[in-house]
Short mmCIF file of C-alpha atoms and ligand atoms in Angstrom, two decimals:
data_model
loop_
_atom_site.label_atom_id
_atom_site.label_comp_id
_atom_site.label_asym_id
_atom_site.label_seq_id
_atom_site.Cartn_x
_atom_site.Cartn_y
_atom_site.Cartn_z
CA MET K 1 207.40 -147.05 50.00
CA SER K 2 207.21 -145.55 53.35
CA VAL K 3 204.75 -144.93 56.09
CA ASP K 4 203.66 -141.75 54.47
CA ASP K 5 201.94 -143.75 51.74
CA LEU K 6 199.89 -145.62 54.32
CA ILE K 7 195.96 -145.11 55.08
CA THR K 8 194.50 -147.11 57.87
CA PRO K 9 190.94 -148.33 57.67
CA ILE K 10 189.02 -148.48 61.25
CA PHE K 11 185.67 -149.66 61.89
CA VAL K 12 183.65 -148.22 64.63
CA ARG K 13 180.63 -149.94 66.15
CA GLU K 14 177.47 -148.54 67.53
CA GLY K 15 176.21 -150.24 70.89
CA ILE K 16 179.58 -152.16 72.20
CA ALA K 17 181.40 -151.43 75.45
CA SER K 18 184.86 -152.74 74.30
CA PRO K 19 186.61 -153.38 71.19
CA VAL K 20 185.80 -156.77 69.17
CA GLU K 21 188.39 -158.47 67.15
CA ILE K 22 187.02 -159.48 63.76
CA PRO K 23 187.66 -163.00 63.32
CA SER K 24 188.43 -162.89 59.36
CA LEU K 25 190.66 -159.99 60.09
CA PRO K 26 193.04 -161.17 63.05
CA GLY K 27 194.38 -158.14 64.64
CA VAL K 28 191.73 -155.65 63.30
CA TYR K 29 188.91 -154.39 65.74
CA GLN K 30 185.52 -153.11 65.36
CA HIS K 31 185.91 -150.17 68.05
CA THR K 32 184.10 -148.12 70.16
CA VAL K 33 184.19 -144.33 69.80
CA GLY K 34 186.58 -144.02 72.48
CA SER K 35 188.91 -146.96 71.22
CA ALA K 36 188.57 -145.52 67.99
CA ALA K 37 190.07 -142.21 69.36
CA GLU K 38 192.79 -143.73 71.14
CA PHE K 39 193.54 -145.89 68.06
CA CYS K 40 193.97 -142.87 65.80
CA LYS K 41 196.40 -141.22 68.28
CA GLN K 42 198.60 -144.26 67.90
CA LEU K 43 198.34 -143.93 64.29
CA ALA K 44 199.39 -140.54 64.28
CA ASP K 45 202.19 -141.11 66.73
CA LEU K 46 203.44 -143.99 64.23
CA GLY K 47 203.47 -141.27 61.36
CA ILE K 48 200.69 -142.61 59.51
CA PRO K 49 199.10 -139.80 57.62
CA GLY K 50 195.64 -140.86 57.16
CA THR K 51 192.51 -143.04 58.47
CA ILE K 52 189.33 -143.74 56.52
CA ILE K 53 186.32 -144.72 58.76
CA PHE K 54 183.53 -147.27 58.45
CA GLY K 55 180.51 -147.33 60.57
CA VAL K 56 178.60 -150.42 62.01
CA PRO K 57 175.23 -149.07 63.13
CA GLU K 58 172.81 -150.88 65.53
CA THR K 59 169.96 -150.36 63.25
CA LYS K 60 169.47 -150.88 59.70
CA ASP K 61 166.44 -149.50 57.58
CA GLU K 62 164.96 -149.09 54.17
CA THR K 63 166.56 -145.72 53.32
CA GLY K 64 169.84 -145.93 55.42
CA SER K 65 168.74 -143.11 57.66
CA GLU K 66 171.58 -143.89 60.17
CA ALA K 67 174.11 -142.62 57.68
CA TRP K 68 173.25 -139.12 57.82
CA ASN K 69 171.93 -138.81 61.47
CA PRO K 70 174.10 -136.23 63.23
CA LYS K 71 174.35 -138.71 66.22
CA GLY K 72 175.04 -141.58 63.93
CA ILE K 73 177.95 -143.75 64.69
CA VAL K 74 180.40 -142.25 61.80
CA GLN K 75 179.50 -138.64 62.61
CA VAL K 76 180.10 -139.23 66.52
CA ALA K 77 183.43 -140.93 65.71
CA ILE K 78 184.53 -138.20 63.38
CA SER K 79 184.34 -135.58 66.01
CA ALA K 80 185.94 -137.60 68.60
CA ILE K 81 188.98 -138.37 66.55
CA LYS K 82 189.42 -134.98 65.29
CA SER K 83 189.15 -133.49 68.66
CA ALA K 84 191.83 -136.48 69.84
CA VAL K 85 194.23 -136.02 66.87
CA GLY K 86 193.24 -132.26 65.66
CA ASP K 87 195.36 -131.97 62.48
CA GLY K 88 197.84 -134.81 63.33
CA LEU K 89 196.02 -137.13 61.01
CA VAL K 90 193.81 -136.73 57.94
CA VAL K 91 190.28 -137.98 58.59
CA MET K 92 188.20 -139.61 55.89
CA ALA K 93 185.16 -141.42 56.06
CA ASP K 94 183.66 -144.10 53.59
CA LEU K 95 180.64 -142.78 52.17
CA CYS K 96 178.10 -145.59 51.33
CA LEU K 97 174.76 -146.92 52.26
CA ASP K 98 175.42 -150.86 52.40
CA GLU K 99 176.20 -150.91 56.19
CA TYR K 100 173.03 -148.91 56.85
CA LEU K 101 170.55 -150.34 54.52
CA SER K 102 168.51 -153.66 55.40
CA SER K 103 169.10 -154.81 51.74
CA GLY K 104 172.95 -154.75 52.14
CA HIS K 105 172.97 -153.02 48.78
CA CYS K 106 175.10 -149.65 48.19
CA GLY K 107 171.93 -147.81 47.14
CA VAL K 108 168.28 -147.88 47.99
CA LEU K 109 165.81 -150.04 46.06
CA ASN K 110 163.12 -149.27 43.66
CA SER K 111 159.54 -150.77 43.61
CA PHE K 112 161.09 -153.65 41.46
CA GLY K 113 163.59 -154.36 43.66
CA ASN K 114 166.69 -152.97 41.79
CA VAL K 115 169.13 -150.57 43.23
CA ASP K 116 167.95 -146.94 42.06
CA ASN K 117 170.82 -145.01 41.10
CA ASP K 118 169.52 -141.45 41.06
CA ALA K 119 167.36 -141.77 44.14
CA THR K 120 170.64 -143.03 45.96
CA LEU K 121 172.54 -139.88 44.74
CA GLU K 122 170.08 -137.70 47.06
CA LEU K 123 170.91 -139.76 49.92
CA TYR K 124 174.75 -139.55 49.31
CA ALA K 125 174.43 -135.87 49.12
CA LYS K 126 172.86 -135.97 52.96
CA VAL K 127 175.60 -138.36 54.00
CA ALA K 128 178.36 -136.24 52.67
CA ILE K 129 177.05 -132.95 54.45
CA ALA K 130 176.35 -134.79 57.89
CA GLN K 131 180.15 -136.24 57.65
CA ALA K 132 181.41 -132.61 56.87
CA ASN K 133 179.39 -131.08 59.79
CA ALA K 134 181.09 -133.88 61.99
CA GLY K 135 184.34 -132.32 60.79
CA VAL K 136 185.59 -134.85 58.07
CA ASP K 137 188.76 -133.97 55.86
CA LEU K 138 187.85 -136.01 53.02
CA VAL K 139 184.68 -138.21 52.01
CA GLY K 140 185.21 -141.45 50.38
CA PRO K 141 182.13 -142.63 48.07
CA SER K 142 182.37 -145.98 47.55
CA GLY K 143 178.84 -147.08 46.28
CA MET K 144 179.97 -147.15 42.51
CA MET K 145 176.55 -145.08 41.52
CA ASP K 146 176.80 -143.17 38.59
CA GLY K 147 177.56 -139.46 38.90
CA GLN K 148 177.82 -139.67 42.73
CA VAL K 149 181.21 -137.55 42.87
CA GLY K 150 179.41 -134.81 41.21
CA ALA K 151 176.34 -134.95 43.27
CA ILE K 152 178.43 -134.97 46.48
CA ARG K 153 180.74 -131.91 45.11
CA SER K 154 177.70 -129.96 44.51
CA ALA K 155 175.92 -130.80 47.58
CA LEU K 156 179.12 -129.93 49.61
CA ASP K 157 179.87 -126.64 47.77
CA GLY K 158 176.10 -125.77 48.10
CA VAL K 159 176.48 -125.48 51.72
CA GLY K 160 180.05 -124.00 52.02
CA TYR K 161 181.99 -126.94 52.51
CA ASP K 162 184.37 -126.59 49.36
CA ASN K 163 187.27 -127.52 51.58
CA VAL K 164 185.99 -130.74 52.11
CA GLY K 165 187.90 -133.12 49.73
CA ILE K 166 186.42 -136.26 48.05
CA MET K 167 188.45 -139.32 47.57
CA ALA K 168 186.46 -141.43 44.84
CA TYR K 169 186.58 -145.11 44.60
CA SER K 170 186.57 -145.04 40.84
CA ALA K 171 187.67 -148.22 39.37
CA LYS K 172 186.07 -150.71 42.19
CA TYR K 173 185.47 -153.94 40.81
CA ALA K 174 182.82 -156.58 41.89
CA SER K 175 184.96 -158.61 43.70
CA ALA K 176 185.35 -161.79 45.76
CA LEU K 177 187.85 -160.18 47.97
CA TYR K 178 185.66 -158.19 50.16
CA GLY K 179 184.26 -161.09 52.27
CA PRO K 180 185.83 -160.44 55.60
CA PHE K 181 185.01 -156.86 54.95
CA ARG K 182 181.20 -157.62 55.33
CA ASP K 183 181.97 -159.66 58.38
CA ALA K 184 183.41 -156.54 59.73
CA VAL K 185 180.47 -154.40 59.12
CA ASP K 186 177.78 -156.97 59.22
CA VAL K 187 176.60 -156.81 55.81
CA ARG K 188 174.95 -159.53 53.92
CA ILE K 189 173.51 -158.83 50.47
CA ALA K 190 169.67 -159.72 50.42
CA ASP K 191 168.38 -162.70 48.50
CA GLY K 192 171.94 -163.93 47.74
CA GLY K 193 172.52 -160.85 45.54
CA ASN K 194 175.78 -159.18 44.28
CA ARG K 195 176.93 -155.97 43.45
CA SER K 196 177.38 -156.43 39.72
CA THR K 197 174.73 -153.97 38.49
CA TYR K 198 176.99 -151.14 39.93
CA GLN K 199 180.57 -152.28 40.62
CA GLN K 200 182.88 -152.96 37.70
CA ASP K 201 183.24 -156.15 35.75
CA TYR K 202 186.73 -157.60 36.53
CA HIS K 203 187.13 -158.74 32.44
CA ASN K 204 187.07 -154.99 31.63
CA ALA K 205 189.99 -152.87 31.69
CA LYS K 206 188.92 -150.10 29.49
CA GLU K 207 185.92 -149.13 31.75
CA ALA K 208 188.39 -148.24 34.53
CA LEU K 209 189.48 -145.32 32.58
CA SER K 210 186.25 -143.88 31.64
CA GLU K 211 185.08 -144.17 35.17
CA ILE K 212 188.10 -142.44 36.37
CA LEU K 213 188.26 -139.61 34.17
CA ALA K 214 184.49 -139.08 34.88
CA ASP K 215 185.05 -138.93 38.53
CA ILE K 216 187.97 -136.28 37.98
CA ASP K 217 185.42 -134.36 35.61
CA GLN K 218 182.91 -134.02 38.65
CA GLY K 219 185.39 -133.06 41.08
CA ALA K 220 187.43 -135.87 42.52
CA ASP K 221 190.62 -135.05 44.27
CA ILE K 222 191.80 -138.56 44.55
CA VAL K 223 191.01 -141.38 42.48
CA MET K 224 191.24 -145.02 43.79
CA VAL K 225 191.42 -148.38 42.34
CA LYS K 226 190.20 -151.38 44.21
CA PRO K 227 191.08 -154.07 45.03
CA ALA K 228 194.95 -153.70 44.79
CA MET K 229 196.90 -156.66 43.69
CA THR K 230 194.74 -158.10 41.31
CA TYR K 231 194.48 -154.81 39.56
CA LEU K 232 198.01 -153.41 39.35
CA ASP K 233 197.48 -153.15 35.53
CA ILE K 234 194.82 -150.56 36.41
CA VAL K 235 196.66 -148.76 39.02
CA SER K 236 199.33 -148.18 36.35
CA LEU K 237 196.92 -147.17 33.79
CA ALA K 238 195.48 -144.69 36.15
CA ASP K 239 198.78 -143.41 36.90
CA ARG K 240 199.77 -142.89 33.30
CA ASN K 241 196.73 -141.09 32.42
CA VAL K 242 195.65 -138.58 35.07
CA THR K 243 197.49 -136.02 37.28
CA VAL K 244 195.46 -136.30 40.56
CA PRO K 245 196.76 -138.76 42.96
CA VAL K 246 195.93 -142.24 42.68
CA ALA K 247 195.14 -144.30 45.72
CA ALA K 248 194.90 -148.18 45.68
CA TYR K 249 192.98 -150.37 48.34
CA HIS K 250 194.76 -153.57 49.48
CA VAL K 251 191.55 -155.00 50.55
CA SER K 252 189.96 -157.48 53.35
CA GLY K 253 190.54 -160.43 51.35
CA GLU K 254 194.25 -159.45 50.53
CA TYR K 255 194.98 -159.01 54.05
CA ALA K 256 193.25 -162.14 55.41
CA MET K 257 194.85 -164.39 52.96
CA ILE K 258 198.21 -163.22 54.19
CA LYS K 259 197.40 -163.57 57.71
CA ALA K 260 195.90 -167.04 57.15
CA ALA K 261 198.90 -168.26 55.34
CA ALA K 262 201.27 -166.86 57.85
CA ALA K 263 199.38 -168.25 60.75
CA ASN K 264 200.05 -171.64 59.28
CA GLY K 265 203.75 -170.77 58.91
CA TRP K 266 203.45 -171.15 55.36
CA ILE K 267 204.85 -167.43 54.31
CA ASP K 268 206.48 -164.56 56.41
CA GLY K 269 203.35 -162.44 56.65
CA ASP K 270 205.23 -159.36 57.18
CA ALA K 271 207.61 -159.67 54.34
CA VAL K 272 204.73 -160.50 51.79
CA ALA K 273 202.89 -157.50 52.97
CA VAL K 274 205.78 -155.17 52.39
CA GLU K 275 206.49 -156.84 48.93
CA GLN K 276 202.91 -156.32 47.83
CA LEU K 277 202.34 -152.81 49.40
CA THR K 278 205.90 -152.13 47.48
CA ALA K 279 204.50 -153.78 44.17
CA ILE K 280 201.40 -151.41 44.68
CA LYS K 281 203.48 -148.26 44.70
CA ARG K 282 205.63 -149.25 42.07
CA ALA K 283 202.48 -149.57 39.65
CA GLY K 284 201.66 -145.93 40.56
CA ALA K 285 199.66 -145.46 43.69
CA SER K 286 200.81 -142.49 45.72
CA MET K 287 198.59 -143.66 48.83
CA ILE K 288 197.59 -147.27 50.03
CA LEU K 289 194.78 -148.17 52.09
CA THR K 290 195.83 -151.15 54.04
CA TYR K 291 194.97 -152.87 57.20
CA PHE K 292 198.56 -153.70 57.37
CA ALA K 293 199.49 -150.22 58.08
CA PRO K 294 199.92 -149.97 62.05
CA PHE K 295 201.59 -153.41 61.96
CA ILE K 296 204.23 -152.83 59.31
CA SER K 297 205.02 -148.97 60.03
CA LYS K 298 207.81 -149.82 62.18
CA LEU K 299 209.45 -151.99 59.41
CA LEU K 300 209.22 -149.05 56.83
CA GLY K 301 210.63 -146.05 59.00
C1 LIG Z 401 181.44 -150.69 50.54
C2 LIG Z 401 182.74 -150.90 50.66
C3 LIG Z 401 183.10 -152.07 50.54
C4 LIG Z 401 184.38 -152.11 50.69
C5 LIG Z 401 184.67 -150.93 51.33
N1 LIG Z 401 183.77 -150.07 50.85
C6 LIG Z 401 182.53 -153.58 50.42
C7 LIG Z 401 181.36 -153.69 49.16
O1 LIG Z 401 181.69 -153.08 48.19
O2 LIG Z 401 181.08 -154.88 49.32
C8 LIG Z 401 185.50 -153.24 50.77
C9 LIG Z 401 186.77 -153.19 51.83
C10 LIG Z 401 187.63 -154.46 51.87
O3 LIG Z 401 187.32 -155.52 51.49
O4 LIG Z 401 188.39 -154.26 52.76
N2 LIG Z 401 180.72 -149.81 51.45
#
């Protein structure tokens, strides 16, 4: 495992004057556009090859319209980061609506209050084009709507962005490990709801492979398994069955558990992080999204 394998997630928040540390993700910040660009320069200097941007907008609504606003926080951040780092860092953007919708769901709701898969695809297409207009290298659809990769691929190709890639969150489980992330992006799912109608059931291994193969068929350039440590069997299954690169997301809860135990002096946090990330690589991931990237890159060389 080396620094070449790591991708750093970053949070950019609209309407703040200076970076705000996320209490449940110690050492990780909600950035301003300026501090995000500065941080990305540091990532490039550390030899980290890529970042994935998450936005925290000031306002949410019923369609998630800030997600495709040309002046929306992610679009502004993409262009600021690209001008700061040039080709020194691969810039990806998470593509979802949960941060932008009042319901906190990953897709828009129909009149029965259920997530409307196909209406959401049309909005994802608009977000993809807005992110591409801002200069993103790859989009990362994470909402787990059926057909999302195909809808985004044809929307991008339709306006000439055939060079913008797709890193698909393909096998993404309805996991309890995303808690700190939802603090970071200020998302609460309405009425105590959950994402079990669109994210995968963690009892089920076989569905992962059909989701992964469907995404590749629809044009995914990279497929992702998420979370990572509890799903190493799925990472390995993916690696043995596909020819595109497999990514794994060591998620917020996985980071927070290590940090909390280390803060109590119960484990050596950096050593556990390196051990876990190495296991993820061993299982077959050729890229790992991890909040640890800037902290452990010096240990890896
Ligand atoms: C959805 C999204 C989530 C994460 C990445 N993209 C949250 C969710 O599905 O509820 C979680 C990442 C993490 O926990 O680190 N936009």
